[in-house]
Structures are given as C-alpha cells and as structure tokens.
Amino acid sequence: MTDLATRVAPPRLTGAAQALLGYAAVRALGLLALALWSAARDKSAYTLLTARWDSLWYTRVAELGYGYEVRLPNGDIHSNLAFFPLLPWLERLLHTATPLSYAGAGLVVGALASLAAAWGIFAVADHVYGARAGLCAVLLWAVLPVGIVQSMAYSESLFTALAAWSLYAVLTGRWLTSGTLALLAGLTRPVGLAVVAAIWVAGIASFAGRRSAAPVNGAHGSEHAPAHAPDTPGDGASAWRRAVGMLLAPLGAAGYVLWVGHHTGKGPLGYLDVQAGWRNGFDGGWAFARFVAAKFTSFPSALAGVGLIVGVGLVVWLYVVCVRQRQPLPLLVYAGVVTALALCASSYFGSKPRLLMPAFPLLLPLALALARLRTSRSALVLGALAVGSAVYGAFWLNGSGPP
C-alpha cells in the first residue's frame, strides 16, 4: 500500500513564504526595540541575547562540556547537567565550522530554529484550518509577550521547531519522520515528553482503529470546517512504520536521562536529583498556587496576583476551546502535556510564560478567529500586538528578563 506520505502535499510554499516574511518582520521589530532600549540604558543587546541566564549555561556546555556546577550558600547545587544537549551540540558544531564564537553560534542557531518553528506552525495550522489561519497562527506566536525569547540563544525555538514538524509528520502519516524528530526534541528539553505522548496516543488510536482527528464543527456549520480535513494518523501507513516511529520517539529523552543517571552514579532517576538541585520539580501546581496566593498580602502585589489568575484562566479556556473545536488528537495531547508541565512545575514561576511558548496549538482558536476577520482588521490587531510585544520584550530583557 502506498504510504500516505507520498500522497500528501507539502505545506503550500506561497503561504509559508508569506508567514515567514511576516514572522521575520515581527522579530526584526522586536530586535530593533531591544537595541534602542538597551542603547538608552547603556547595555549591550547582543549580551542580553547571548550571554545571560540559560543562554550562558548552554554556551558553557558547548565550550566545556558537562560537569560544571555552582554551589549556592544555601546548599543548592546548580549543575549544567540540567540542560539537554542538542542546542549546545549545534552551537559547538557551528563554532567549529565557522569563525563564530560559541555565543554567536547560539544566536544563529536560535534564529534559524525560530524560522523553522514558524514554518512548522504554519504547516500544522494550514493542514488543519487552511493557509490564512496558518499565517495568523505564525504571527500570533511571533507577537507573544515573551516572543523576544525566540530571538535568544535559548532552546525554546529549537524545541518548538522539532515539535511542530513532528506533529505535522504524524498528522500526515509520516511515522518514521515524526519519531525521529520527536527523538531530537527529547534531546532538546525535558518537555520533549509531550511530543512522545502525542505520537504514542496517536499511534495507539490508529492501531485501535479509532479516528483521532476530525473536522471542526463550529457554531455556524460547515464554514468552520478546515480547508482540508486532517488525515487520521496511521491511515495508509504500514503497522511497522507506526511501531518504529513510536519506538524512536522516546529514545532522545530517555537516552539523556539514563546517561545523566550513569554519569552521576545515582541510577536511572539521577536527573531528578539534578533538577532538585535547582529546586525544580513537579508538584501538581501546589507551589505555584501558594505563590499566587501570597500576592494577595498587599494591594500592589494583589494586582499581579489577579493578573496571574487571569493568565492561567486564559490558558485553560483556550485549551477547552481547542477540545471543543475537536483539534486533532496529537495536538490536544501535546498542548495539554506542555501546559500541565509548565503550570505544575514547582519553581521558577517567572518562567512559566516562556515554558508555555511551545504550546502553539493553544493559539489556533485565536488564529481561526482572526482569519475570519477582514484583512485590514486582522492586520490592525496583529500590528498593535507586534508593537506591544516589541516594547515589552525590550523592557523585560533590560529588567528581570527570562530566568
């Protein structure tokens, strides 16, 4: 039987080109705002993008390998083993092949990965809802308040690129490609487990003969249906391709976690001890709930507490809308796991917006709504959001920044 991969057209290049141009324009605006703001404060925008916070840890891994750690006065140990290896591997490769420094290589990898992520988001949204919604989804991802991270030497863009294309591959029946990309996503961030979960659920559903992706049934009938309905993951794909793709998917994350356990001598779950040294873990959201509740001890901080509650409510509401619109099952599983891991982490509460950034399927209901507006209106909305995102990103990165 002919593999579905040979019968599914690639994402439409004209629409993808428009999406990438729009994405590049938004990111250029953000970088311009950052450069102007940093210059006014006598800071280096390049240093903010490449040599602070996580980007500095990745650069050290690329240059010196694993084994570096910082012992804090309270006894905590911050080990660079907490950082997954794919981004520093790519930084080292580019540094070796070019005159770029490790930091410069990280910036280039991040920039290229962000374009690949934007294209992958377009591919998924185009497949489910059509090219216009795909364009809007890419631009919404670009104008996120923390969108400046997409231009940093961070791993979010690289992970989102691998996740988006892995999801597109499973939606179109390319199981080996999907599993390979999931393997690489698992070498990029711990949340690579979300991609693995999406592939496994889709694979199990296809083996069970259930339809795991359906057209959207909107409030106004057929006009809400996708431009081309998602294919059922697994249709036309042989059982062995599905099985091999599912087996490949977890190898990246599992391989690194097991290596860390062996390297530290603490057994298969040694990576959890490394994370504990950063006071990071998964507690079902209890620590985050206490963090939000503590904001209501005084009036000024209470406003921040209200903002946090509204933000979490918006994320949950968007996921409910995704479910009600019957997004393909792999997208629902992926977005659900990314959201749960981000909101239920026990530390680094200021990082939660950044940790949610890879959950791009949450943007699809908003993209679909924008796609139905007149072009002038959707352009006005996205333009205003782009300016706001650029200003906020410059302010944020020159202030507390992404921890």
Short mmCIF file of C-alpha atoms in Angstrom, two decimals:
data_model
loop_
_atom_site.label_atom_id
_atom_site.label_comp_id
_atom_site.label_asym_id
_atom_site.label_seq_id
_atom_site.Cartn_x
_atom_site.Cartn_y
_atom_site.Cartn_z
CA MET A 1 0.00 0.00 0.00
CA THR A 2 1.30 3.44 -0.85
CA ASP A 3 2.43 5.37 2.24
CA LEU A 4 0.32 8.39 2.98
CA ALA A 5 3.50 10.46 2.96
CA THR A 6 3.69 10.05 -0.81
CA ARG A 7 0.13 11.28 -1.29
CA VAL A 8 0.03 14.32 1.00
CA ALA A 9 1.16 17.60 -0.50
CA PRO A 10 3.77 19.58 1.46
CA PRO A 11 2.65 22.80 3.13
CA ARG A 12 1.87 25.36 0.44
CA LEU A 13 5.04 27.27 -0.24
CA THR A 14 3.40 30.58 -1.13
CA GLY A 15 1.51 30.73 2.15
CA ALA A 16 4.57 29.55 4.05
CA ALA A 17 6.70 32.28 2.46
CA GLN A 18 4.18 34.93 3.48
CA ALA A 19 4.10 33.57 7.01
CA LEU A 20 7.89 33.54 7.27
CA LEU A 21 8.18 37.09 5.93
CA GLY A 22 5.60 38.29 8.42
CA TYR A 23 7.33 36.42 11.21
CA ALA A 24 10.73 37.89 10.29
CA ALA A 25 9.24 41.39 10.24
CA VAL A 26 7.81 40.98 13.75
CA ARG A 27 11.07 39.62 15.10
CA ALA A 28 13.04 42.42 13.41
CA LEU A 29 10.76 44.97 15.11
CA GLY A 30 11.39 43.29 18.45
CA LEU A 31 15.16 43.33 17.96
CA LEU A 32 15.08 46.99 16.89
CA ALA A 33 13.15 47.92 20.02
CA LEU A 34 15.61 45.94 22.14
CA ALA A 35 18.62 47.62 20.51
CA LEU A 36 17.19 51.12 21.07
CA TRP A 37 16.11 50.42 24.65
CA SER A 38 19.45 48.79 25.52
CA ALA A 39 21.43 51.64 23.99
CA ALA A 40 19.43 54.15 26.04
CA ARG A 41 20.36 52.21 29.19
CA ASP A 42 23.99 51.76 28.10
CA LYS A 43 23.59 47.99 27.81
CA SER A 44 24.53 45.57 25.05
CA ALA A 45 21.57 43.98 23.29
CA TYR A 46 23.92 41.27 21.99
CA THR A 47 24.94 40.35 25.55
CA LEU A 48 21.32 40.25 26.67
CA LEU A 49 20.52 37.84 23.84
CA THR A 50 23.52 35.55 24.14
CA ALA A 51 25.26 35.70 27.50
CA ARG A 52 22.72 35.82 30.30
CA TRP A 53 20.55 33.27 32.10
CA ASP A 54 20.08 29.93 30.30
CA SER A 55 21.97 31.03 27.19
CA LEU A 56 25.13 31.33 29.27
CA TRP A 57 24.67 27.80 30.62
CA TYR A 58 24.19 26.42 27.10
CA THR A 59 27.33 28.20 25.91
CA ARG A 60 29.36 26.72 28.74
CA VAL A 61 28.14 23.23 27.86
CA ALA A 62 29.08 23.81 24.21
CA GLU A 63 32.55 25.05 25.14
CA LEU A 64 33.49 22.96 28.17
CA GLY A 65 31.12 20.00 28.14
CA TYR A 66 29.22 18.71 31.14
CA GLY A 67 30.48 18.78 34.71
CA TYR A 68 30.23 22.49 35.59
CA GLU A 69 28.20 23.34 38.67
CA VAL A 70 27.62 26.21 41.07
CA ARG A 71 27.21 25.61 44.80
CA LEU A 72 24.99 28.21 46.41
CA PRO A 73 25.30 29.40 50.03
CA ASN A 74 22.02 27.67 50.94
CA GLY A 75 23.42 24.32 49.83
CA ASP A 76 21.67 24.10 46.44
CA ILE A 77 23.76 22.80 43.55
CA HIS A 78 23.13 24.20 40.07
CA SER A 79 24.58 21.67 37.64
CA ASN A 80 24.74 22.13 33.88
CA LEU A 81 23.50 18.54 33.57
CA ALA A 82 20.02 20.07 33.87
CA PHE A 83 20.39 21.39 30.31
CA PHE A 84 19.69 18.95 27.49
CA PRO A 85 22.45 18.60 24.88
CA LEU A 86 21.08 19.26 21.37
CA LEU A 87 21.38 23.06 21.40
CA PRO A 88 24.97 23.08 22.76
CA TRP A 89 25.91 20.34 20.28
CA LEU A 90 24.69 22.56 17.45
CA GLU A 91 26.49 25.57 18.93
CA ARG A 92 29.74 23.62 19.07
CA LEU A 93 29.27 22.34 15.51
CA LEU A 94 28.65 25.82 14.12
CA HIS A 95 31.52 27.29 16.14
CA THR A 96 33.86 24.63 14.75
CA ALA A 97 32.73 25.18 11.16
CA THR A 98 32.68 29.00 11.21
CA PRO A 99 34.50 31.94 12.81
CA LEU A 100 31.55 32.48 15.13
CA SER A 101 32.02 32.42 18.89
CA TYR A 102 30.01 29.93 20.90
CA ALA A 103 27.63 32.70 21.91
CA GLY A 104 27.30 33.92 18.32
CA ALA A 105 26.70 30.38 17.14
CA GLY A 106 23.91 30.04 19.70
CA LEU A 107 22.28 33.19 18.41
CA VAL A 108 22.42 31.94 14.81
CA VAL A 109 21.04 28.52 15.77
CA GLY A 110 18.23 30.22 17.66
CA ALA A 111 17.38 32.48 14.72
CA LEU A 112 17.33 29.64 12.19
CA ALA A 113 15.36 27.44 14.57
CA SER A 114 12.77 30.18 15.09
CA LEU A 115 12.19 30.35 11.32
CA ALA A 116 11.88 26.56 11.19
CA ALA A 117 9.42 26.73 14.11
CA ALA A 118 7.35 29.39 12.36
CA TRP A 119 7.21 27.26 9.21
CA GLY A 120 6.24 24.20 11.24
CA ILE A 121 3.45 26.08 13.00
CA PHE A 122 2.19 27.27 9.62
CA ALA A 123 2.32 23.71 8.27
CA VAL A 124 0.22 22.36 11.13
CA ALA A 125 -2.32 25.20 11.08
CA ASP A 126 -2.56 25.14 7.29
CA HIS A 127 -3.18 21.41 7.36
CA VAL A 128 -5.98 21.75 9.91
CA TYR A 129 -7.60 25.10 9.09
CA GLY A 130 -6.08 26.45 5.88
CA ALA A 131 -3.36 28.88 4.85
CA ARG A 132 -5.00 32.06 6.18
CA ALA A 133 -5.31 30.60 9.66
CA GLY A 134 -1.75 29.30 9.32
CA LEU A 135 -0.48 32.82 8.66
CA CYS A 136 -2.39 34.17 11.66
CA ALA A 137 -1.08 31.37 13.89
CA VAL A 138 2.52 32.16 13.00
CA LEU A 139 2.06 35.87 13.62
CA LEU A 140 0.30 35.24 16.93
CA TRP A 141 3.22 33.07 18.02
CA ALA A 142 5.61 35.86 16.98
CA VAL A 143 3.78 38.55 18.96
CA LEU A 144 3.58 36.66 22.25
CA PRO A 145 4.62 38.98 25.10
CA VAL A 146 7.71 36.83 25.68
CA GLY A 147 8.37 36.45 21.95
CA ILE A 148 11.83 38.02 22.33
CA VAL A 149 12.96 34.62 23.67
CA GLN A 150 12.54 33.32 20.11
CA SER A 151 15.48 35.55 19.14
CA MET A 152 17.72 34.47 22.02
CA ALA A 153 20.28 31.69 22.33
CA TYR A 154 17.65 29.64 24.16
CA SER A 155 16.26 26.20 23.33
CA GLU A 156 12.56 27.13 23.05
CA SER A 157 12.69 27.90 19.32
CA LEU A 158 14.66 24.75 18.52
CA PHE A 159 12.28 22.62 20.55
CA THR A 160 9.17 24.22 19.02
CA ALA A 161 10.54 23.65 15.52
CA LEU A 162 11.16 19.95 16.16
CA ALA A 163 7.82 19.53 17.94
CA ALA A 164 5.79 21.32 15.25
CA TRP A 165 7.30 19.34 12.40
CA SER A 166 6.99 16.08 14.34
CA LEU A 167 3.29 16.80 14.89
CA TYR A 168 2.84 17.71 11.22
CA ALA A 169 4.54 14.46 10.26
CA VAL A 170 2.25 12.35 12.45
CA LEU A 171 -0.82 14.21 11.17
CA THR A 172 0.17 13.33 7.62
CA GLY A 173 1.18 9.73 8.33
CA ARG A 174 4.97 10.14 8.23
CA TRP A 175 5.61 7.99 11.26
CA LEU A 176 9.36 7.46 10.86
CA THR A 177 9.95 11.18 10.33
CA SER A 178 7.74 12.01 13.29
CA GLY A 179 9.54 9.58 15.58
CA THR A 180 12.97 10.85 14.53
CA LEU A 181 12.00 14.48 15.15
CA ALA A 182 10.49 13.53 18.50
CA LEU A 183 13.78 11.84 19.40
CA LEU A 184 15.60 15.10 18.66
CA ALA A 185 13.01 17.12 20.58
CA GLY A 186 13.67 14.84 23.54
CA LEU A 187 17.36 15.79 23.34
CA THR A 188 16.41 19.47 23.48
CA ARG A 189 14.17 19.96 26.52
CA PRO A 190 12.56 17.76 29.19
CA VAL A 191 9.16 18.73 27.78
CA GLY A 192 10.04 16.56 24.79
CA LEU A 193 7.88 14.05 26.65
CA ALA A 194 4.89 15.99 25.29
CA VAL A 195 5.84 15.11 21.72
CA VAL A 196 6.37 11.48 22.70
CA ALA A 197 2.95 11.38 24.36
CA ALA A 198 1.30 12.85 21.25
CA ILE A 199 2.87 10.25 18.98
CA TRP A 200 2.09 7.35 21.28
CA VAL A 201 -1.54 8.35 21.77
CA ALA A 202 -1.97 8.86 18.03
CA GLY A 203 -0.28 5.54 17.32
CA ILE A 204 -2.37 3.62 19.85
CA ALA A 205 -5.51 5.24 18.49
CA SER A 206 -4.59 4.29 14.94
CA PHE A 207 -3.83 0.70 15.93
CA ALA A 208 -7.16 0.58 17.74
CA GLY A 209 -8.89 1.75 14.59
CA ARG A 210 -10.30 4.93 16.13
CA ARG A 211 -10.44 8.18 14.25
CA SER A 212 -8.15 10.56 16.16
CA ALA A 213 -8.54 13.69 14.05
CA ALA A 214 -11.82 15.16 12.86
CA PRO A 215 -13.05 18.28 11.05
CA VAL A 216 -14.02 21.21 13.24
CA ASN A 217 -17.74 21.58 13.92
CA GLY A 218 -18.16 25.31 14.53
CA ALA A 219 -21.14 27.23 15.75
CA HIS A 220 -22.04 28.32 12.22
CA GLY A 221 -21.80 24.99 10.50
CA SER A 222 -19.62 23.99 7.59
CA GLU A 223 -17.95 27.38 7.17
CA HIS A 224 -15.84 26.48 10.23
CA ALA A 225 -14.52 23.29 8.69
CA PRO A 226 -10.81 23.05 7.84
CA ALA A 227 -9.71 23.92 4.33
CA HIS A 228 -8.64 20.30 4.08
CA ALA A 229 -9.66 17.91 6.83
CA PRO A 230 -6.86 16.35 8.87
CA ASP A 231 -5.96 12.83 7.94
CA THR A 232 -6.33 10.15 10.53
CA PRO A 233 -2.82 9.41 11.84
CA GLY A 234 -1.94 5.97 10.58
CA ASP A 235 -4.26 5.79 7.56
CA GLY A 236 -2.27 4.13 4.79
CA ALA A 237 0.84 3.70 6.90
CA SER A 238 2.03 0.18 7.48
CA ALA A 239 2.00 -1.14 11.02
CA TRP A 240 5.75 -1.46 11.18
CA ARG A 241 6.31 2.20 10.33
CA ARG A 242 3.94 3.24 13.07
CA ALA A 243 5.61 0.90 15.54
CA VAL A 244 9.15 2.02 14.66
CA GLY A 245 8.14 5.68 14.83
CA MET A 246 6.63 5.14 18.27
CA LEU A 247 9.76 3.30 19.44
CA LEU A 248 12.07 6.03 18.14
CA ALA A 249 10.16 8.88 19.77
CA PRO A 250 11.27 8.45 23.43
CA LEU A 251 14.88 7.46 22.75
CA GLY A 252 16.29 11.00 22.91
CA ALA A 253 14.89 11.98 26.30
CA ALA A 254 15.35 8.50 27.76
CA GLY A 255 18.92 8.28 26.49
CA TYR A 256 19.97 11.58 28.04
CA VAL A 257 18.21 10.93 31.36
CA LEU A 258 19.80 7.49 31.64
CA TRP A 259 23.22 8.94 30.74
CA VAL A 260 22.88 11.56 33.48
CA GLY A 261 21.96 8.85 35.97
CA HIS A 262 25.02 6.82 34.97
CA HIS A 263 27.27 9.91 34.93
CA THR A 264 26.22 10.96 38.42
CA GLY A 265 26.12 7.42 39.79
CA LYS A 266 22.60 7.97 41.07
CA GLY A 267 20.77 5.46 38.93
CA PRO A 268 18.10 5.83 36.24
CA LEU A 269 16.36 8.72 38.03
CA GLY A 270 19.51 10.69 38.75
CA TYR A 271 18.27 13.52 36.52
CA LEU A 272 15.55 14.22 39.09
CA ASP A 273 18.27 14.84 41.68
CA VAL A 274 19.92 17.29 39.30
CA GLN A 275 16.64 19.15 38.92
CA ALA A 276 16.14 19.10 42.67
CA GLY A 277 19.42 20.95 42.99
CA TRP A 278 17.73 23.75 41.04
CA ARG A 279 14.66 23.39 43.30
CA ASN A 280 12.71 22.38 40.24
CA GLY A 281 10.18 19.58 40.14
CA PHE A 282 6.55 18.67 39.56
CA ASP A 283 4.09 19.08 42.41
CA GLY A 284 0.79 19.37 40.57
CA GLY A 285 0.80 23.16 40.79
CA TRP A 286 0.71 23.42 44.59
CA ALA A 287 3.78 25.66 44.85
CA PHE A 288 2.51 27.90 42.06
CA ALA A 289 -0.87 28.19 43.77
CA ARG A 290 0.84 29.25 47.01
CA PHE A 291 2.97 31.74 45.03
CA VAL A 292 -0.17 33.31 43.55
CA ALA A 293 -1.96 33.34 46.91
CA ALA A 294 0.99 35.13 48.51
CA LYS A 295 0.47 38.01 46.07
CA PHE A 296 -2.73 38.97 47.87
CA THR A 297 -0.97 40.01 51.09
CA SER A 298 -0.73 43.64 49.92
CA PHE A 299 -2.57 45.86 47.47
CA PRO A 300 0.16 46.44 44.83
CA SER A 301 1.10 42.77 44.62
CA ALA A 302 -2.57 41.78 44.61
CA LEU A 303 -2.85 43.30 41.14
CA ALA A 304 -0.10 40.92 39.99
CA GLY A 305 -2.00 38.07 41.63
CA VAL A 306 -5.14 38.95 39.72
CA GLY A 307 -3.10 39.11 36.51
CA LEU A 308 -1.68 35.65 37.15
CA ILE A 309 -5.12 34.19 37.78
CA VAL A 310 -6.47 35.80 34.61
CA GLY A 311 -3.48 34.49 32.64
CA VAL A 312 -3.91 30.93 33.88
CA GLY A 313 -7.63 31.16 33.24
CA LEU A 314 -7.00 32.29 29.68
CA VAL A 315 -4.65 29.35 29.05
CA VAL A 316 -7.17 26.87 30.45
CA TRP A 317 -10.01 28.48 28.46
CA LEU A 318 -8.01 28.26 25.24
CA TYR A 319 -7.36 24.58 25.84
CA VAL A 320 -11.06 23.96 26.45
CA VAL A 321 -11.84 25.74 23.17
CA CYS A 322 -9.27 23.54 21.40
CA VAL A 323 -11.07 20.47 22.73
CA ARG A 324 -14.50 21.80 21.80
CA GLN A 325 -13.29 22.59 18.30
CA ARG A 326 -12.08 18.99 18.07
CA GLN A 327 -8.49 19.65 17.15
CA PRO A 328 -6.61 16.53 16.03
CA LEU A 329 -5.80 14.30 18.96
CA PRO A 330 -1.97 14.65 18.70
CA LEU A 331 -2.29 18.45 19.02
CA LEU A 332 -4.56 18.18 22.05
CA VAL A 333 -2.25 15.72 23.80
CA TYR A 334 0.86 17.75 23.02
CA ALA A 335 -0.62 21.09 24.13
CA GLY A 336 -2.14 19.51 27.24
CA VAL A 337 1.15 17.97 28.39
CA VAL A 338 3.18 21.14 27.69
CA THR A 339 0.63 23.22 29.60
CA ALA A 340 0.47 20.82 32.54
CA LEU A 341 4.26 20.63 32.85
CA ALA A 342 4.59 24.41 32.68
CA LEU A 343 1.84 25.28 35.16
CA CYS A 344 2.58 22.46 37.59
CA ALA A 345 6.34 22.97 37.91
CA SER A 346 7.32 23.74 41.48
CA SER A 347 9.78 26.56 40.85
CA TYR A 348 10.80 29.41 38.54
CA PHE A 349 7.34 30.91 38.45
CA GLY A 350 8.52 33.84 36.34
CA SER A 351 9.50 31.37 33.62
CA LYS A 352 6.01 30.00 33.09
CA PRO A 353 5.11 32.26 30.12
CA ARG A 354 8.34 31.15 28.43
CA LEU A 355 7.68 27.49 29.24
CA LEU A 356 4.21 27.79 27.69
CA MET A 357 5.56 29.23 24.44
CA PRO A 358 5.96 25.83 22.69
CA ALA A 359 2.23 25.10 23.27
CA PHE A 360 1.34 26.72 19.94
CA PRO A 361 -1.87 24.68 19.36
CA LEU A 362 -3.44 26.89 22.04
CA LEU A 363 -3.18 29.76 19.56
CA LEU A 364 -5.15 28.01 16.83
CA PRO A 365 -8.63 29.11 18.06
CA LEU A 366 -7.42 32.72 18.10
CA ALA A 367 -5.81 32.27 14.68
CA LEU A 368 -9.06 30.89 13.28
CA ALA A 369 -10.98 33.86 14.69
CA LEU A 370 -8.51 36.33 13.18
CA ALA A 371 -8.60 34.53 9.84
CA ARG A 372 -12.34 35.19 9.62
CA LEU A 373 -11.89 38.95 10.01
CA ARG A 374 -11.29 41.32 7.14
CA THR A 375 -7.62 41.57 6.26
CA SER A 376 -7.45 45.21 7.36
CA ARG A 377 -8.88 44.38 10.79
CA SER A 378 -6.69 41.36 11.42
CA ALA A 379 -3.63 43.37 10.27
CA LEU A 380 -4.53 46.15 12.70
CA VAL A 381 -4.88 43.73 15.60
CA LEU A 382 -1.65 41.91 14.82
CA GLY A 383 0.22 45.17 14.21
CA ALA A 384 -0.82 46.53 17.60
CA LEU A 385 0.18 43.28 19.27
CA ALA A 386 3.55 43.34 17.47
CA VAL A 387 4.33 46.84 18.77
CA GLY A 388 3.27 45.88 22.28
CA SER A 389 5.34 42.71 22.18
CA ALA A 390 8.42 44.59 20.93
CA VAL A 391 8.19 47.23 23.67
CA TYR A 392 7.50 44.68 26.39
CA GLY A 393 10.33 42.41 25.21
CA ALA A 394 12.83 45.28 25.30
CA PHE A 395 11.64 46.35 28.76
CA TRP A 396 11.61 42.78 30.08
CA LEU A 397 15.03 41.81 28.80
CA ASN A 398 16.57 45.00 30.18
CA GLY A 399 14.92 44.26 33.52
CA SER A 400 14.29 40.93 35.21
CA GLY A 401 14.37 39.04 31.91
CA PRO A 402 13.68 35.33 31.41
CA PRO A 403 15.12 33.29 34.28
#
